[in-house]
Tab-separated table of C-alpha atoms in Angstrom:
chain	number	residue	atom	x	y	z
A	3	UNK	CA	3.682	-33.540	17.867
A	4	UNK	CA	1.596	-32.462	20.845
A	5	UNK	CA	1.231	-28.713	20.284
A	6	UNK	CA	1.715	-25.836	17.849
A	7	UNK	CA	5.085	-24.940	19.381
A	8	UNK	CA	6.437	-28.349	18.408
A	9	UNK	CA	5.217	-27.913	14.830
A	10	UNK	CA	6.888	-24.493	14.535
A	11	UNK	CA	10.105	-25.794	16.073
A	12	UNK	CA	10.141	-28.691	13.619
A	13	UNK	CA	9.574	-26.384	10.630
A	14	UNK	CA	12.341	-23.999	11.705
A	15	UNK	CA	14.791	-26.873	12.084
A	16	UNK	CA	13.992	-28.834	8.934
A	17	UNK	CA	12.864	-26.289	6.355
A	18	UNK	CA	14.649	-23.435	4.605
A	19	UNK	CA	14.058	-19.759	5.397
A	20	UNK	CA	11.476	-19.359	2.639
A	21	UNK	CA	9.182	-22.111	3.931
A	22	UNK	CA	9.733	-21.116	7.560
A	23	UNK	CA	8.901	-17.512	6.699
A	24	UNK	CA	5.653	-18.492	5.010
A	25	UNK	CA	4.655	-20.619	7.996
A	26	UNK	CA	5.471	-17.784	10.408
A	27	UNK	CA	3.314	-15.290	8.500
A	28	UNK	CA	0.480	-17.827	8.252
A	29	UNK	CA	0.605	-18.533	12.007
A	30	UNK	CA	0.484	-14.796	12.710
A	31	UNK	CA	-2.552	-14.441	10.438
A	32	UNK	CA	-4.296	-17.350	12.160
A	33	UNK	CA	-3.596	-15.888	15.599
A	34	UNK	CA	-4.893	-12.476	14.533
A	35	UNK	CA	-8.007	-14.099	13.053
A	36	UNK	CA	-8.557	-15.987	16.303
A	37	UNK	CA	-8.312	-12.772	18.348
A	38	UNK	CA	-10.709	-10.970	16.017
A	39	UNK	CA	-13.222	-13.771	16.533
A	40	UNK	CA	-12.837	-13.764	20.327
A	41	UNK	CA	-12.882	-10.006	20.864
A	42	UNK	CA	-14.808	-8.614	17.881
A	43	UNK	CA	-16.874	-11.598	16.716
A	44	UNK	CA	-15.351	-11.184	13.251
A	45	UNK	CA	-13.377	-13.665	11.175
A	46	UNK	CA	-11.967	-14.024	7.688
A	47	UNK	CA	-12.671	-16.818	5.213
A	48	UNK	CA	-9.911	-19.422	5.135
A	49	UNK	CA	-9.189	-18.843	1.425
A	50	UNK	CA	-8.845	-15.081	1.936
A	51	UNK	CA	-6.685	-15.541	5.022
A	52	UNK	CA	-4.259	-17.799	3.174
A	53	UNK	CA	-4.121	-15.491	0.147
A	54	UNK	CA	-3.433	-12.395	2.264
A	55	UNK	CA	-0.797	-14.202	4.332
A	56	UNK	CA	1.028	-15.368	1.210
A	57	UNK	CA	1.087	-11.890	-0.310
A	58	UNK	CA	2.192	-10.347	2.981
A	59	UNK	CA	5.106	-12.792	3.033
A	60	UNK	CA	5.835	-11.990	-0.614
A	61	UNK	CA	5.996	-8.249	0.159
A	62	UNK	CA	8.445	-8.885	3.012
A	63	UNK	CA	10.491	-11.350	0.945
A	64	UNK	CA	10.765	-8.960	-2.000
A	65	UNK	CA	11.825	-6.102	0.276
A	66	UNK	CA	14.526	-8.158	2.001
A	67	UNK	CA	15.901	-9.981	-1.027
A	68	UNK	CA	16.477	-7.331	-3.657
A	69	UNK	CA	19.506	-8.485	-5.683
A	70	UNK	CA	22.485	-6.177	-5.369
A	71	UNK	CA	24.668	-5.401	-8.348
A	72	UNK	CA	28.086	-4.387	-7.044
A	73	UNK	CA	28.454	-1.946	-9.914
A	74	UNK	CA	25.153	-0.253	-9.113
A	75	UNK	CA	24.840	-0.513	-5.337
A	76	UNK	CA	26.009	3.066	-4.803
A	77	UNK	CA	23.512	4.542	-7.252
A	78	UNK	CA	20.615	6.270	-5.511
A	79	UNK	CA	17.027	5.607	-6.583
A	80	UNK	CA	15.354	9.001	-6.750
A	81	UNK	CA	11.976	10.414	-7.654
A	82	UNK	CA	11.817	11.946	-11.131
A	83	UNK	CA	9.209	14.402	-12.486
A	84	UNK	CA	7.278	13.930	-15.707
A	85	UNK	CA	7.459	16.171	-18.746
A	86	UNK	CA	4.767	18.181	-20.493
A	87	UNK	CA	1.282	18.331	-19.029
A	88	UNK	CA	1.461	14.981	-17.232
A	89	UNK	CA	1.507	14.952	-13.425
A	90	UNK	CA	2.690	12.277	-11.033
A	91	UNK	CA	0.862	11.135	-7.902
A	92	UNK	CA	2.838	9.089	-5.372
A	93	UNK	CA	0.813	6.909	-3.023
A	94	UNK	CA	1.597	5.012	0.171
A	95	UNK	CA	-0.043	3.449	3.228
A	96	UNK	CA	1.030	2.318	6.675
A	97	UNK	CA	0.006	1.831	10.283
A	98	UNK	CA	0.316	3.784	13.504
A	99	UNK	CA	0.551	0.892	15.954
A	100	UNK	CA	0.439	3.219	18.984
A	101	UNK	CA	-2.866	4.805	17.935
A	102	UNK	CA	-4.204	1.734	16.139
A	103	UNK	CA	-4.856	3.556	12.861
A	104	UNK	CA	-4.477	2.744	9.182
A	105	UNK	CA	-2.899	5.735	7.438
A	106	UNK	CA	-2.816	6.729	3.764
A	107	UNK	CA	-1.088	9.550	1.928
A	108	UNK	CA	-0.637	10.820	-1.610
A	109	UNK	CA	1.141	13.735	-3.267
A	110	UNK	CA	0.630	15.216	-6.745
A	111	UNK	CA	3.478	17.029	-8.467
A	112	UNK	CA	3.741	18.472	-11.952
A	113	UNK	CA	6.476	19.383	-14.405
A	114	UNK	CA	9.777	20.097	-12.712
A	115	UNK	CA	8.479	18.616	-9.472
A	116	UNK	CA	6.158	21.563	-8.741
A	117	UNK	CA	3.824	20.734	-5.847
A	118	UNK	CA	0.139	20.677	-6.808
A	119	UNK	CA	-1.801	18.781	-4.162
A	120	UNK	CA	-1.469	16.333	-1.277
A	121	UNK	CA	-3.930	14.348	0.768
A	122	UNK	CA	-3.891	12.236	3.916
A	123	UNK	CA	-6.471	9.989	5.517
A	124	UNK	CA	-6.541	7.738	8.555
A	125	UNK	CA	-9.097	5.445	10.115
A	126	UNK	CA	-9.310	3.138	13.077
A	127	UNK	CA	-9.627	0.060	10.899
A	128	UNK	CA	-8.273	-3.443	10.998
A	129	UNK	CA	-6.871	-3.731	7.470
A	130	UNK	CA	-4.063	-5.782	5.997
A	131	UNK	CA	-1.147	-3.943	4.407
A	132	UNK	CA	-2.394	-4.969	0.945
A	133	UNK	CA	-5.873	-3.613	1.642
A	134	UNK	CA	-4.396	-0.378	3.016
A	135	UNK	CA	-2.119	0.123	-0.008
A	136	UNK	CA	-4.997	-0.566	-2.418
A	137	UNK	CA	-7.310	1.782	-0.518
A	138	UNK	CA	-4.691	4.550	-0.607
A	139	UNK	CA	-4.432	4.177	-4.382
A	140	UNK	CA	-8.213	4.258	-4.776
A	141	UNK	CA	-8.520	7.421	-2.664
A	142	UNK	CA	-5.702	9.117	-4.579
A	143	UNK	CA	-7.461	8.369	-7.868
A	144	UNK	CA	-10.776	9.673	-6.546
A	145	UNK	CA	-9.035	12.813	-5.295
A	146	UNK	CA	-7.434	13.367	-8.707
A	147	UNK	CA	-10.824	13.011	-10.395
A	148	UNK	CA	-12.319	15.578	-8.010
A	149	UNK	CA	-9.464	17.948	-8.888
A	150	UNK	CA	-10.211	17.472	-12.615
A	151	UNK	CA	-6.684	16.256	-13.302
A	152	UNK	CA	-6.394	14.801	-16.798
A	153	UNK	CA	-3.076	13.000	-17.275
A	154	UNK	CA	-1.816	11.296	-14.133
A	155	UNK	CA	0.766	8.611	-13.425
A	156	UNK	CA	0.087	6.995	-10.032
A	157	UNK	CA	3.119	5.408	-8.373
A	158	UNK	CA	2.870	2.851	-5.550
A	159	UNK	CA	5.669	0.932	-3.842
A	160	UNK	CA	3.394	-2.087	-3.333
A	161	UNK	CA	4.329	-4.497	-6.116
A	162	UNK	CA	1.505	-6.871	-5.130
A	163	UNK	CA	-1.152	-4.160	-5.523
A	164	UNK	CA	0.162	-3.004	-8.895
A	165	UNK	CA	0.480	-6.610	-10.117
A	166	UNK	CA	-3.047	-7.471	-8.955
A	167	UNK	CA	-4.420	-4.397	-10.699
A	168	UNK	CA	-2.817	-5.305	-14.020
A	169	UNK	CA	-3.671	-9.016	-13.791
A	170	UNK	CA	-7.300	-8.426	-12.711
A	171	UNK	CA	-7.560	-11.453	-10.359
A	172	UNK	CA	-10.899	-12.874	-9.277
A	173	UNK	CA	-11.968	-13.200	-5.660
A	174	UNK	CA	-14.488	-12.099	-3.050
A	175	UNK	CA	-12.123	-10.586	-0.505
A	176	UNK	CA	-12.082	-6.923	0.503
A	177	UNK	CA	-8.764	-6.556	-1.308
A	178	UNK	CA	-10.256	-7.865	-4.550
A	179	UNK	CA	-13.249	-5.567	-4.097
A	180	UNK	CA	-10.956	-2.528	-3.835
A	181	UNK	CA	-8.939	-3.670	-6.862
A	182	UNK	CA	-12.132	-4.001	-8.919
A	183	UNK	CA	-13.225	-0.521	-7.817
A	184	UNK	CA	-9.882	0.902	-8.961
A	185	UNK	CA	-10.147	-0.896	-12.305
A	186	UNK	CA	-13.612	0.566	-12.807
A	187	UNK	CA	-12.309	4.084	-12.127
A	188	UNK	CA	-9.385	3.626	-14.510
A	189	UNK	CA	-11.683	2.363	-17.263
A	190	UNK	CA	-13.361	5.782	-17.297
A	191	UNK	CA	-10.137	7.774	-17.275
A	192	UNK	CA	-7.848	6.485	-20.012
A	193	UNK	CA	-5.083	8.978	-19.204
A	194	UNK	CA	-4.650	7.543	-15.703
A	195	UNK	CA	-1.876	4.947	-15.317
A	196	UNK	CA	-0.619	2.979	-12.308
A	197	UNK	CA	3.031	1.967	-11.984
A	198	UNK	CA	5.298	0.367	-9.408
A	199	UNK	CA	8.132	2.387	-7.883
A	200	UNK	CA	10.726	1.510	-5.269
A	201	UNK	CA	10.354	2.897	-1.763
A	202	UNK	CA	13.350	5.227	-2.173
A	203	UNK	CA	11.483	7.095	-4.917
A	204	UNK	CA	8.263	7.208	-2.901
A	205	UNK	CA	9.492	8.957	0.233
A	206	UNK	CA	7.202	12.009	0.068
A	207	UNK	CA	4.088	9.826	0.205
A	208	UNK	CA	5.744	7.703	2.899
A	209	UNK	CA	6.417	10.819	5.001
A	210	UNK	CA	2.784	11.928	4.627
A	211	UNK	CA	1.641	8.538	5.909
A	212	UNK	CA	3.849	8.836	8.995
A	213	UNK	CA	2.527	12.332	9.739
A	214	UNK	CA	-1.132	11.629	8.844
A	215	UNK	CA	-2.329	11.595	12.457
A	216	UNK	CA	-1.231	15.221	12.852
A	217	UNK	CA	-4.261	16.251	10.769
A	218	UNK	CA	-7.978	15.523	10.744
A	219	UNK	CA	-9.097	12.102	9.557
A	220	UNK	CA	-9.238	13.322	5.985
A	221	UNK	CA	-7.221	16.385	5.032
A	222	UNK	CA	-5.872	17.936	1.859
A	223	UNK	CA	-3.281	20.541	0.983
A	224	UNK	CA	-2.851	22.494	-2.223
A	225	UNK	CA	-0.713	25.252	-3.620
A	226	UNK	CA	-2.205	28.760	-3.367
A	227	UNK	CA	-0.664	30.530	-6.337
A	228	UNK	CA	-1.761	34.039	-5.326
A	229	UNK	CA	-0.243	33.715	-1.851
A	230	UNK	CA	2.659	31.495	-2.946
A	231	UNK	CA	2.052	29.159	0.025
A	232	UNK	CA	0.671	25.702	0.726
A	233	UNK	CA	-2.936	25.867	1.996
A	234	UNK	CA	-4.735	23.173	3.955
């Protein structure tokens, strides 16, 4: 084979969709790494690049290959509030490709779904989706600590982030650094828990991420009980 195009063509013709998908994501990561080196004089370690590419493919694969039970396909996955004095914080992250920003959002609700607090943040950063999701979770936890919240369930729709947090993997990447920072925070707050939730039950946080650029780089909103309104 004389060039990369021939290699890709050969893979797409001879391999199944799973292998071809992994190769496609890896090629994209390599191309992005090459551009970062040319234009920003920055590059990732090969081990980190491969790890991030694999988990990016895994996120896409999981999202596109959720098994459908014909008896359950019409049931809607919805957000559900907690009982008692526990509160739930939904977290999400995403990108504004037009503005070139990495956006994060989180929303805290109490018993009966009563709104307590929400936060958004965005930066002009070159992060992977895993790094962005992990950073959003870390910021939501820090925000909850600042608010003196005691019993909080954090929900993220990134299965890879939640799995990494519970498995405590080793590594020197930025993603691993964020995961370790989250673990350290959780070790000091035993009534904080992190769980995975499907995207359909995480739509409030997802909507905050999409609208994040409408506010300052870091903004928060909370419920003003005396005025019965949401204050920024």
